């Protein structure tokens, strides 16, 4: 396995900074990614302001499974939502649609690593 890219993302409640909506990492050029939820930022605001509790965030995945909508009866993609906390780690396989969910308060940081599997 080889690391292709490593970077840190920051999310704030500001427009266009509060989420990274539905996407696939690396446009098919990576075999997977690792996302680590970093500790809350204690320098930009108080612990209460940057608390993860009740202010959004986390990850949503769409892995291709379908479910039947209770209200319409139609089949739709199943959403898998993870309410991540500081220190949580997500391994995301290639070509899996996912998003960093919007936050409404505080600052969130995540370490992201794209990798390629050597065959």
Short mmCIF file of C-alpha atoms in Angstrom, two decimals:
data_model
loop_
_atom_site.label_atom_id
_atom_site.label_comp_id
_atom_site.label_asym_id
_atom_site.label_seq_id
_atom_site.Cartn_x
_atom_site.Cartn_y
_atom_site.Cartn_z
CA UNK A 1 0.00 0.00 0.00
CA UNK A 2 1.23 3.51 -0.70
CA UNK A 3 0.00 6.86 0.52
CA UNK A 4 -1.06 9.19 -2.27
CA UNK A 5 -2.05 12.28 -0.33
CA UNK A 6 -2.57 13.42 3.26
CA UNK A 7 -4.35 16.59 4.33
CA UNK A 8 -6.39 18.15 7.11
CA UNK A 9 -9.87 19.55 6.56
CA UNK A 10 -11.62 22.16 8.68
CA UNK A 11 -15.37 22.65 8.99
CA UNK A 12 -17.05 25.74 10.46
CA UNK A 13 -20.71 26.85 10.44
CA UNK A 14 -19.92 29.42 7.71
CA UNK A 15 -21.55 28.92 4.29
CA UNK A 16 -19.46 26.64 2.05
CA UNK A 17 -17.31 25.60 5.07
CA UNK A 18 -19.82 23.58 7.08
CA UNK A 19 -19.74 20.28 5.14
CA UNK A 20 -18.29 18.35 2.24
CA UNK A 21 -21.40 17.06 0.50
CA UNK A 22 -21.89 13.78 -1.38
CA UNK A 23 -18.77 12.78 -3.33
CA UNK A 24 -16.36 9.95 -4.19
CA UNK A 25 -12.73 10.42 -3.16
CA UNK A 26 -10.10 10.80 -5.86
CA UNK A 27 -12.47 10.39 -8.82
CA UNK A 28 -11.59 6.71 -9.08
CA UNK A 29 -7.83 7.23 -8.84
CA UNK A 30 -7.52 6.05 -5.23
CA UNK A 31 -8.19 2.60 -3.77
CA UNK A 32 -9.49 4.02 -0.52
CA UNK A 33 -9.25 6.67 2.13
CA UNK A 34 -8.93 6.93 5.88
CA UNK A 35 -10.64 9.73 7.80
CA UNK A 36 -9.71 10.50 11.42
CA UNK A 37 -11.92 12.88 13.44
CA UNK A 38 -9.43 15.10 15.26
CA UNK A 39 -9.94 16.56 18.75
CA UNK A 40 -12.09 19.67 19.07
CA UNK A 41 -10.39 23.02 18.62
CA UNK A 42 -9.90 24.55 22.08
CA UNK A 43 -8.15 27.65 20.72
CA UNK A 44 -10.89 29.20 18.56
CA UNK A 45 -13.74 28.92 21.06
CA UNK A 46 -14.81 27.40 24.36
CA UNK A 47 -15.39 23.69 24.82
CA UNK A 48 -19.16 24.28 24.90
CA UNK A 49 -19.13 26.09 21.53
CA UNK A 50 -16.97 23.41 19.88
CA UNK A 51 -18.83 20.49 21.46
CA UNK A 52 -19.84 17.73 19.07
CA UNK A 53 -23.12 17.23 20.94
CA UNK A 54 -26.21 18.25 18.96
CA UNK A 55 -24.44 20.46 16.43
CA UNK A 56 -24.18 18.21 13.40
CA UNK A 57 -21.17 16.65 11.81
CA UNK A 58 -20.41 12.99 11.32
CA UNK A 59 -20.32 11.01 8.09
CA UNK A 60 -23.01 9.63 5.79
CA UNK A 61 -22.36 6.75 3.36
CA UNK A 62 -24.28 5.35 0.40
CA UNK A 63 -22.87 1.89 -0.36
CA UNK A 64 -25.28 0.86 -3.12
CA UNK A 65 -27.84 -0.96 -0.97
CA UNK A 66 -31.45 -0.06 -1.62
CA UNK A 67 -34.41 0.20 0.79
CA UNK A 68 -38.11 0.79 0.34
CA UNK A 69 -39.33 4.25 1.39
CA UNK A 70 -42.11 3.90 3.97
CA UNK A 71 -44.07 6.94 2.75
CA UNK A 72 -43.89 6.39 -1.04
CA UNK A 73 -43.13 2.67 -1.34
CA UNK A 74 -40.38 3.44 -3.86
CA UNK A 75 -36.89 1.95 -3.63
CA UNK A 76 -34.17 4.46 -2.77
CA UNK A 77 -30.49 4.31 -1.78
CA UNK A 78 -29.95 3.43 1.87
CA UNK A 79 -28.09 6.04 3.91
CA UNK A 80 -25.72 4.91 6.63
CA UNK A 81 -25.02 7.71 9.13
CA UNK A 82 -22.13 7.65 11.61
CA UNK A 83 -22.17 10.22 14.39
CA UNK A 84 -18.40 10.53 14.68
CA UNK A 85 -16.54 11.81 17.71
CA UNK A 86 -12.97 12.90 18.34
CA UNK A 87 -10.59 10.02 17.61
CA UNK A 88 -13.02 8.02 15.48
CA UNK A 89 -11.57 6.43 12.36
CA UNK A 90 -13.35 5.59 9.09
CA UNK A 91 -11.91 3.42 6.32
CA UNK A 92 -13.67 4.23 3.05
CA UNK A 93 -13.39 1.82 0.13
CA UNK A 94 -12.93 3.02 -3.44
CA UNK A 95 -15.93 4.45 -5.27
CA UNK A 96 -18.12 4.69 -2.14
CA UNK A 97 -20.31 7.79 -2.11
CA UNK A 98 -20.06 9.64 1.21
CA UNK A 99 -20.16 13.08 2.80
CA UNK A 100 -19.01 15.02 5.84
CA UNK A 101 -22.34 16.14 7.30
CA UNK A 102 -23.06 19.85 7.93
CA UNK A 103 -22.28 21.39 11.31
CA UNK A 104 -24.16 24.26 12.91
CA UNK A 105 -21.69 25.40 15.58
CA UNK A 106 -18.01 25.15 16.49
CA UNK A 107 -15.05 23.96 14.43
CA UNK A 108 -14.30 20.38 13.37
CA UNK A 109 -11.02 19.04 12.03
CA UNK A 110 -10.33 15.78 10.18
CA UNK A 111 -7.18 14.09 8.93
CA UNK A 112 -7.68 12.48 5.51
CA UNK A 113 -5.34 9.97 3.86
CA UNK A 114 -5.79 8.71 0.28
CA UNK A 115 -4.04 5.44 -0.51
CA UNK A 116 -3.38 3.04 -3.39
CA UNK A 117 -3.03 -0.72 -2.98
CA UNK A 118 0.12 -2.05 -4.67
CA UNK A 119 -0.53 -5.30 -6.54
#
